[in-house]
Short mmCIF file of C-alpha atoms in Angstrom, two decimals:
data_model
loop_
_atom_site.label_atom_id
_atom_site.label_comp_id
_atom_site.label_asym_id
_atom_site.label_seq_id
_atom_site.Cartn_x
_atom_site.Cartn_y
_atom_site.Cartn_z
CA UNK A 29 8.15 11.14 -31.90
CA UNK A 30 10.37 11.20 -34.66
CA UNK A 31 14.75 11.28 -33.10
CA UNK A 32 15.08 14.98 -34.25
CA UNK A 33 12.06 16.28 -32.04
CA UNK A 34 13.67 13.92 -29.27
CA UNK A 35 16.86 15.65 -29.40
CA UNK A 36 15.08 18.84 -29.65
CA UNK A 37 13.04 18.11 -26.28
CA UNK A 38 15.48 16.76 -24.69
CA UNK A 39 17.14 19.86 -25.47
CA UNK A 40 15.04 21.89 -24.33
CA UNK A 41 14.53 20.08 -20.95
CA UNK A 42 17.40 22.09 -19.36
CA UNK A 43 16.67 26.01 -17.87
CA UNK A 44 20.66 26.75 -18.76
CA UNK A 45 20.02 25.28 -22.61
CA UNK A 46 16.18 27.58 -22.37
CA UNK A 47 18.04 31.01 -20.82
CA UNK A 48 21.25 30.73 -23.46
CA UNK A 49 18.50 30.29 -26.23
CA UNK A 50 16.51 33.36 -24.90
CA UNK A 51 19.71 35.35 -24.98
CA UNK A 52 20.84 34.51 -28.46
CA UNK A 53 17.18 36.03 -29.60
CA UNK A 54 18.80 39.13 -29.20
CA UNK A 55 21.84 38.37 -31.19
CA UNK A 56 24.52 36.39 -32.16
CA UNK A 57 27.18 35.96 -29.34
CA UNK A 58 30.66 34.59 -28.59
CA UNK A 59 30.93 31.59 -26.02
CA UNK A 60 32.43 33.93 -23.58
CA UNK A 61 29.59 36.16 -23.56
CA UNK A 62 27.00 33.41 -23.51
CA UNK A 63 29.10 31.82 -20.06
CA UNK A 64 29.59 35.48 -18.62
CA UNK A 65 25.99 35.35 -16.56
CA UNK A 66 26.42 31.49 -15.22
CA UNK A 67 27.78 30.27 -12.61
CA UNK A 68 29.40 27.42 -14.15
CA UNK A 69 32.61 26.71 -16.03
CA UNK A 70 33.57 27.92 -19.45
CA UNK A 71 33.83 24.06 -19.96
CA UNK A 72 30.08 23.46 -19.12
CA UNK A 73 29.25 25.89 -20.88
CA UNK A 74 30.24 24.28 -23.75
CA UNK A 75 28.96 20.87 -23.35
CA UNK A 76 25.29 22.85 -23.15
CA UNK A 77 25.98 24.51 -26.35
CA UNK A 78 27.16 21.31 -27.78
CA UNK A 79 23.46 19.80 -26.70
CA UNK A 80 22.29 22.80 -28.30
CA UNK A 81 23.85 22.71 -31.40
CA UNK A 82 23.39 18.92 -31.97
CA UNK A 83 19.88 19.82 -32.05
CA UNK A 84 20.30 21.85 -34.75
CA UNK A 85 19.04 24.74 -32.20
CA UNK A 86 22.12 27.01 -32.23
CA UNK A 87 25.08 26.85 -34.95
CA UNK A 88 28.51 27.57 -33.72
CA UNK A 89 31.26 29.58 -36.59
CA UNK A 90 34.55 30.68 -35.64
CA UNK A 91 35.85 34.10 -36.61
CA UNK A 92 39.21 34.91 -35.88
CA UNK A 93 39.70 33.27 -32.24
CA UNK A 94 36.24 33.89 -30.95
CA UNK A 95 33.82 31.17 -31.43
CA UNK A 96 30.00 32.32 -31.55
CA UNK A 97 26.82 31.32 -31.27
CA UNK A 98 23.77 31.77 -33.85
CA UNK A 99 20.74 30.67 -32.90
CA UNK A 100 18.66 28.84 -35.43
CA UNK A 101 14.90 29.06 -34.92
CA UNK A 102 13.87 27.31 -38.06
CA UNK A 103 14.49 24.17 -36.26
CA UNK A 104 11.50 24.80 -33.24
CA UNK A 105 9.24 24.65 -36.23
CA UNK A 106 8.99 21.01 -35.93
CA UNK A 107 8.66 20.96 -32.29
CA UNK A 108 6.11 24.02 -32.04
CA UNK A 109 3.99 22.46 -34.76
CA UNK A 110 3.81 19.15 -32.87
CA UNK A 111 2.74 21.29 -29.70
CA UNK A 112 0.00 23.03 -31.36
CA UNK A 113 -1.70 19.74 -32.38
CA UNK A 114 -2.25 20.14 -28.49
CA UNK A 115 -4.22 23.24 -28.53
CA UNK A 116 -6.54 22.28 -30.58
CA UNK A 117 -7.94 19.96 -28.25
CA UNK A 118 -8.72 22.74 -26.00
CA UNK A 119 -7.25 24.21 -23.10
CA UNK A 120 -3.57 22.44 -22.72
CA UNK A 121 -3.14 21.14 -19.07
CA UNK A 122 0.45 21.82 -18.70
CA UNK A 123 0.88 19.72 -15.78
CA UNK A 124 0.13 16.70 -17.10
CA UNK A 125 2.10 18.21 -20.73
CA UNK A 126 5.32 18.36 -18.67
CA UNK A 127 4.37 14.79 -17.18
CA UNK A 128 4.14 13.51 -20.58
CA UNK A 129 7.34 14.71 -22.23
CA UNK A 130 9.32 13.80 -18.98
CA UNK A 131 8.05 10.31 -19.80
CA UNK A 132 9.09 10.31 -23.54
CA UNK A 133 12.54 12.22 -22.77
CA UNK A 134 13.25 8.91 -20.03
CA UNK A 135 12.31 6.64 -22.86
CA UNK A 136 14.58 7.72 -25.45
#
């Protein structure tokens, strides 16, 4: 795996990093917004969207005071086309395609 689809996966890897994606699908979104339904600290917030953005997953713009969040799906492509190489082998045992990236993520 090339570093970029590392840093995607690893990325990805977290539920908080996967839910603040899903949210930005609907639209862009200041910081404070994005921590509003967590249960975590504005600060930890920040270090997810950090991950995120160092990914090239989300970009982060200031206007005004208010920093916000775009989300940038033109950067899964090279992560989803590296996962459909799997289903063309057939039926994709998750199990064992979780297994497999946990192993690569501990390696890098």
């Amino acid at each position: 795996m090339t570093q970029p689809l590392d840093t995607i996966f690893a990325a990805l890897a977290d539920p908080t990093r996967r839910a603040i994606l899903s949210m930005l699908l609907e639209d862009d979104m200041a910081v404070t917004d994005v921590a509003e339904p967590f249960e975590m600290s504005l600060a930890a917030i920040s270090k997810h969207l950090g991950v995120l953005t160092a990914a090239g997953l989300i970009s982060q713009e200031k206007r005004g005071r208010v920093k916000w969040c775009k989300l940038e799906p033109d950067n899964l492509r090279e992560a989803s086309t590296w996962m459909q190489g799997f289903g063309q082998m057939g039926g994709l045992d998750l199990d064992a395609f979780e297994r497999f990236l946990e192993t690569e993520l501990r390696r890098g």
